[in-house]
Short mmCIF file of C-alpha atoms in Angstrom, two decimals:
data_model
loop_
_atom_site.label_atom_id
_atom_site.label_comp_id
_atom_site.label_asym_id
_atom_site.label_seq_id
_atom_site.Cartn_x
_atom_site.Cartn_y
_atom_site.Cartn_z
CA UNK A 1 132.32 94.76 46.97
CA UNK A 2 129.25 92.47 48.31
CA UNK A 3 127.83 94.49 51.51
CA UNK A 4 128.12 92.69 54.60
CA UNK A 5 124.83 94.40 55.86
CA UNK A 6 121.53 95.66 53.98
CA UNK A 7 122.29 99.14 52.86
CA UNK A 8 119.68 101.74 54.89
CA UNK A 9 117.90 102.96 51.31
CA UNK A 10 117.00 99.14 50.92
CA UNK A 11 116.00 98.24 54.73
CA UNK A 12 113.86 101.90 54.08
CA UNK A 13 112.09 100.10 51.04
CA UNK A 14 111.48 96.57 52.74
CA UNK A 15 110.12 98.01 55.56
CA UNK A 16 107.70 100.07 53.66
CA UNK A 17 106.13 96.77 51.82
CA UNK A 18 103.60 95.04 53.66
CA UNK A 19 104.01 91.45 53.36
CA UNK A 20 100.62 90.66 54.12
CA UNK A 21 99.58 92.70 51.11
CA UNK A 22 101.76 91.38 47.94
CA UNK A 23 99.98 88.01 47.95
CA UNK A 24 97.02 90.28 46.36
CA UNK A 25 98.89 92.88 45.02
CA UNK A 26 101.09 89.95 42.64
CA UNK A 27 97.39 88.11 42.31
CA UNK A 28 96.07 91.50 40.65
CA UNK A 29 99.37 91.54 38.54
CA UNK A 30 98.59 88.27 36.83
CA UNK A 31 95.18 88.80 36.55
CA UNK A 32 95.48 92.05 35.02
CA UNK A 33 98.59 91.07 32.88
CA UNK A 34 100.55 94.19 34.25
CA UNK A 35 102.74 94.29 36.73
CA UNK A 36 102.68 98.11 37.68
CA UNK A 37 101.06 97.84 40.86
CA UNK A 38 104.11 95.86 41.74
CA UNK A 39 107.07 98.62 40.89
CA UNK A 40 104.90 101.08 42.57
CA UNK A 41 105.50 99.12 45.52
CA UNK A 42 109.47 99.93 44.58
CA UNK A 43 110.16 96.28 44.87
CA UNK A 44 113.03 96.56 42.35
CA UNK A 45 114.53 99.26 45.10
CA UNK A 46 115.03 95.96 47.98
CA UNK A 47 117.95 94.90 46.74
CA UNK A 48 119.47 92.44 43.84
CA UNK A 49 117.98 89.26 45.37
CA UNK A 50 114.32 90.50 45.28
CA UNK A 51 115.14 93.20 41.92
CA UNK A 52 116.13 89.59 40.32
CA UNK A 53 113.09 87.85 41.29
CA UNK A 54 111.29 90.83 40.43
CA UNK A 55 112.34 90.57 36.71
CA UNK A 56 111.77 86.64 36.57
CA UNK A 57 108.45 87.94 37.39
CA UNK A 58 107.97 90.41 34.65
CA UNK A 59 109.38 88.36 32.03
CA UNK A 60 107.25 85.32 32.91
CA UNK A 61 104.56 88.01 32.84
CA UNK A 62 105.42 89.08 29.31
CA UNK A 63 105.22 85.53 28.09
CA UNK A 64 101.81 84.64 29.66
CA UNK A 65 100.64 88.03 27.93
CA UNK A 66 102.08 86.96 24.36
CA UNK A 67 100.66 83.55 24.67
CA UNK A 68 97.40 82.76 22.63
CA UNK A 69 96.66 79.25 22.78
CA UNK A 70 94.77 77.47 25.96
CA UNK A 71 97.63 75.24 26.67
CA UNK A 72 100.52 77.46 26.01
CA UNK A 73 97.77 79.94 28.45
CA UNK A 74 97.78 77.21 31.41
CA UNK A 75 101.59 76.67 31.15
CA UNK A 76 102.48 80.19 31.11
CA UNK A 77 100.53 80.93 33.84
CA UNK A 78 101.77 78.44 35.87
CA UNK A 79 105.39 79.18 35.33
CA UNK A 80 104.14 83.20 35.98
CA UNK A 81 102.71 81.86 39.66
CA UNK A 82 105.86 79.77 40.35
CA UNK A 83 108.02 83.20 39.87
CA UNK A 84 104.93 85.08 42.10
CA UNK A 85 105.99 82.60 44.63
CA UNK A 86 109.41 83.09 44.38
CA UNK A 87 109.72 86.96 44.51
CA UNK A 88 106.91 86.74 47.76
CA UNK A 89 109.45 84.04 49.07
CA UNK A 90 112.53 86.44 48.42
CA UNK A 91 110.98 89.43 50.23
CA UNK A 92 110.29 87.36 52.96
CA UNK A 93 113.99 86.53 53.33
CA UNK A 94 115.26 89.85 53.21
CA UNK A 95 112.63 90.93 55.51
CA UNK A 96 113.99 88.09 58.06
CA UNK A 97 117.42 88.87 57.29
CA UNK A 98 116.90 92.97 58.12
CA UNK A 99 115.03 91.63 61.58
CA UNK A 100 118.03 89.74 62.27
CA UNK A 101 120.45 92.60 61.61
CA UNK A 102 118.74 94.76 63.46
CA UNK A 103 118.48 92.82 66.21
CA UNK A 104 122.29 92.00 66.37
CA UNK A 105 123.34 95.18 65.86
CA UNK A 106 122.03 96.42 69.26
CA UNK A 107 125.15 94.62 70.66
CA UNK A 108 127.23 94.58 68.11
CA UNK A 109 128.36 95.83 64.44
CA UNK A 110 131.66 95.34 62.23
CA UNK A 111 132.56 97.73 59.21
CA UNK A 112 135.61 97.39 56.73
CA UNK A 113 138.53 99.74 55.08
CA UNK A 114 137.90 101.08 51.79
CA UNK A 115 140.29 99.65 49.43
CA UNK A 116 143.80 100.97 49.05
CA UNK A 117 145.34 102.93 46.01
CA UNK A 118 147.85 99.92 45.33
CA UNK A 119 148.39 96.76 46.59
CA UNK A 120 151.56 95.05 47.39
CA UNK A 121 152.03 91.34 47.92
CA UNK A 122 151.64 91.71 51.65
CA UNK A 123 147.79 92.32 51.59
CA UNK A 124 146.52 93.91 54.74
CA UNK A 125 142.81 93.90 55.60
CA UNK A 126 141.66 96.02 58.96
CA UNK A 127 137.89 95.33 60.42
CA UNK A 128 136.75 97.67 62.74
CA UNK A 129 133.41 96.74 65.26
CA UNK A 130 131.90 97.89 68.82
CA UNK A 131 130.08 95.33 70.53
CA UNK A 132 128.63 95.30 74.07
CA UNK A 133 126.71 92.39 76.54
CA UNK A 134 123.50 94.00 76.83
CA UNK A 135 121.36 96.97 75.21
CA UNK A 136 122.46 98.84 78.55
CA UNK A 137 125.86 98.40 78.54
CA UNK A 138 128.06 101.25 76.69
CA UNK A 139 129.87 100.13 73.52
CA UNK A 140 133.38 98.87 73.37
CA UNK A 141 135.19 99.22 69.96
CA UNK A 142 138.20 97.18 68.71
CA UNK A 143 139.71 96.49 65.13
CA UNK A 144 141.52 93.26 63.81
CA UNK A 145 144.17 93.70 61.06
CA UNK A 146 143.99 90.37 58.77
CA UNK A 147 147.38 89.56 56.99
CA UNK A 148 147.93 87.70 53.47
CA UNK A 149 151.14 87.19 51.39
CA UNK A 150 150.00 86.59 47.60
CA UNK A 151 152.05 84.31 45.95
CA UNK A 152 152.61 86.07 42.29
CA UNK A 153 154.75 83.44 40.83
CA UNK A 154 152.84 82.05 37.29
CA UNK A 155 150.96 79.12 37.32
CA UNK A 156 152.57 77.61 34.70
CA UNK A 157 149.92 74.56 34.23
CA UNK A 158 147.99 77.30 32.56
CA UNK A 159 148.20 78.39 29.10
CA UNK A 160 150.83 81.00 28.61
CA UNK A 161 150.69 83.11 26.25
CA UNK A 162 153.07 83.51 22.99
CA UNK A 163 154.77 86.74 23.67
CA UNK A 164 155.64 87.82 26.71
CA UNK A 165 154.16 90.53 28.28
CA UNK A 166 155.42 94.03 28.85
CA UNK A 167 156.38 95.00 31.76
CA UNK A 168 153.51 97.58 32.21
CA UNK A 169 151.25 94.48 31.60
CA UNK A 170 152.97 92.42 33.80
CA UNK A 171 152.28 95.37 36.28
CA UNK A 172 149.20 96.02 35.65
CA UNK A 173 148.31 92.20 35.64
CA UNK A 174 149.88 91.80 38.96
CA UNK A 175 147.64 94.44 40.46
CA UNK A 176 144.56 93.54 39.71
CA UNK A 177 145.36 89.98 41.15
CA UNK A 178 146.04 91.67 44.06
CA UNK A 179 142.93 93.58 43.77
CA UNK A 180 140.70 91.05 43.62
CA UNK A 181 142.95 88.97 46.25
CA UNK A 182 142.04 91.66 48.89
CA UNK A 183 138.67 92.16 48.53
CA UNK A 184 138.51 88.42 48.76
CA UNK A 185 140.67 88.78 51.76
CA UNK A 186 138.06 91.32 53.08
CA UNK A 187 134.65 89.89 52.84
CA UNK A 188 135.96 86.78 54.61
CA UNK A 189 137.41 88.74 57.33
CA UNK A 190 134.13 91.01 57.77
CA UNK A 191 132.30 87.36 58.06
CA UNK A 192 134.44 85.99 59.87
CA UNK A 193 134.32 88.70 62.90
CA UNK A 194 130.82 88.81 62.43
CA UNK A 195 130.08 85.25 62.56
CA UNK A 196 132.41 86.01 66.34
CA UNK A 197 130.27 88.28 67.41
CA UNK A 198 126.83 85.82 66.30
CA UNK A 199 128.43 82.81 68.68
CA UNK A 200 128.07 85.09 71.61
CA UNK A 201 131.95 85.25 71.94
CA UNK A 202 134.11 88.44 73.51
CA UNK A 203 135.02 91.12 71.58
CA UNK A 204 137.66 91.69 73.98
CA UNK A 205 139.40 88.19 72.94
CA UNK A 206 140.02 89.21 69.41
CA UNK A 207 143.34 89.44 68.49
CA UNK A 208 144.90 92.15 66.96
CA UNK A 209 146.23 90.95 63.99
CA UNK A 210 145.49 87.58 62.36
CA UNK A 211 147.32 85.87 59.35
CA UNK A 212 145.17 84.30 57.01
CA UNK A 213 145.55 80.60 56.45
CA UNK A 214 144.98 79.19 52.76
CA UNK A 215 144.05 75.86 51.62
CA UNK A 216 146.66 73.64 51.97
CA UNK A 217 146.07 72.63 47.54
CA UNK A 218 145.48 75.87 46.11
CA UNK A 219 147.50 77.61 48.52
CA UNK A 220 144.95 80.83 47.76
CA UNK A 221 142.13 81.63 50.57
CA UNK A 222 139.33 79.77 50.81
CA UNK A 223 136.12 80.61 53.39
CA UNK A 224 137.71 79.52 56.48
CA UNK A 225 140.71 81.70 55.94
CA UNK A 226 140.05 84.16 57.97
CA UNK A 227 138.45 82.02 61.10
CA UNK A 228 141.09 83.40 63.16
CA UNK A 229 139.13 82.21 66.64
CA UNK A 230 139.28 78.29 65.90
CA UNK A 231 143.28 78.58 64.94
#
């Protein structure tokens, strides 16, 4: 499941890269045609957004090495500085983003269940968070349970398949629907409470349960499902 916040081994590794530094430090990559000075840096340890960058990098890298001609040269090094710009650009973001979660969590922070063992059709989604007014105050703590019935009958404007399923299948089919249903269910309900807490709104308003809304086509959650505040 996506995390909500920057896990604390990857806030440890973008902390410990100085951003004024990897301008020269991805400069002395391309100009050396190696890009170790840039995974001793444990870039690749930041997170997916800036590992992914970080291999756009290195392959560009590889191509601008393999490349003989002055033409294919210039055109490889330009696409090799475009992806220097991008993985500077995507540190820089994650950098902001750890600032900004560092910040907010001096007044407030929300955390999730870990998934069940098995899921029924009534899905049920708790988020747990403390939150105060000021860095002074002492922390208040609260939970919101977020409710969702899953709808299991077939969509039958799909293909269906020739022979009928067993009823294990059918079972097993069933669950993982439900499976990926409620981690749906529970990434927009972390957001949601934490996007609460960002408008400067009360903790002590939250309800305690909330039953998701779906969109009124699909009728399957959508983004806004779980905005239980502007309901």
């Amino acid at each position: 499941m996506e995390e909500i916040y920057i896990p604390q081994d990857q806030r440890a590794a973008l902390a410990a890269i100085d951003a004024s530094d990897l301008n020269g430090v991805i400069d002395q990559a391309i100009l050396e045609e190696r890009s170790g000075s840039l995974h001793s840096i444990r870039l690749a340890s930041c997170g997916p957004y800036v590992a992914t960058r970080l291999e756009h990098f290195d392959r560009a890298l590889a191509k601008h090495r393999e490349a003989k001609a002055p033409k294919k040269r210039m055109e490889t090094e330009n696409t090799l500085r475009r992806a220097g710009y991008d993985l500077i650009s995507a540190v820089e973001a994650m950098k902001q983003r750890m600032e900004k979660e560092q910040k907010e969590e001096q007044l407030f922070h929300v955390d999730g269940q870990i998934p069940p063992y098995h899921f029924s059709q009534r899905l049920t989604a708790r988020v747990n968070y403390r939150w105060r007014k000021t860095v002074d105050d002492e922390w208040n703590h609260g939970h919101i349970v977020f409710i969702h019935d899953v709808d299991l009958t077939p969509d039958y404007r799909q293909p269906q398949p020739k022979r009928k399923p067993s009823v294990a299948k059918q079972q097993e089919d069933a669950q993982q629907k439900l499976s990926d249903t409620w981690t749906h269910l529970m990434m927009i309900s972390l957001y949601s409470v934490r996007d609460y807490f960002r408008e400067g709104r009360d903790g002590g308003d939250i309800p305690e349960t909330y039953k998701a809304t779906v969109d009124p086509h699909s009728r399957l959650l959508n983004n806004h499902s779980a905005q239980f505040w502007l309901r």
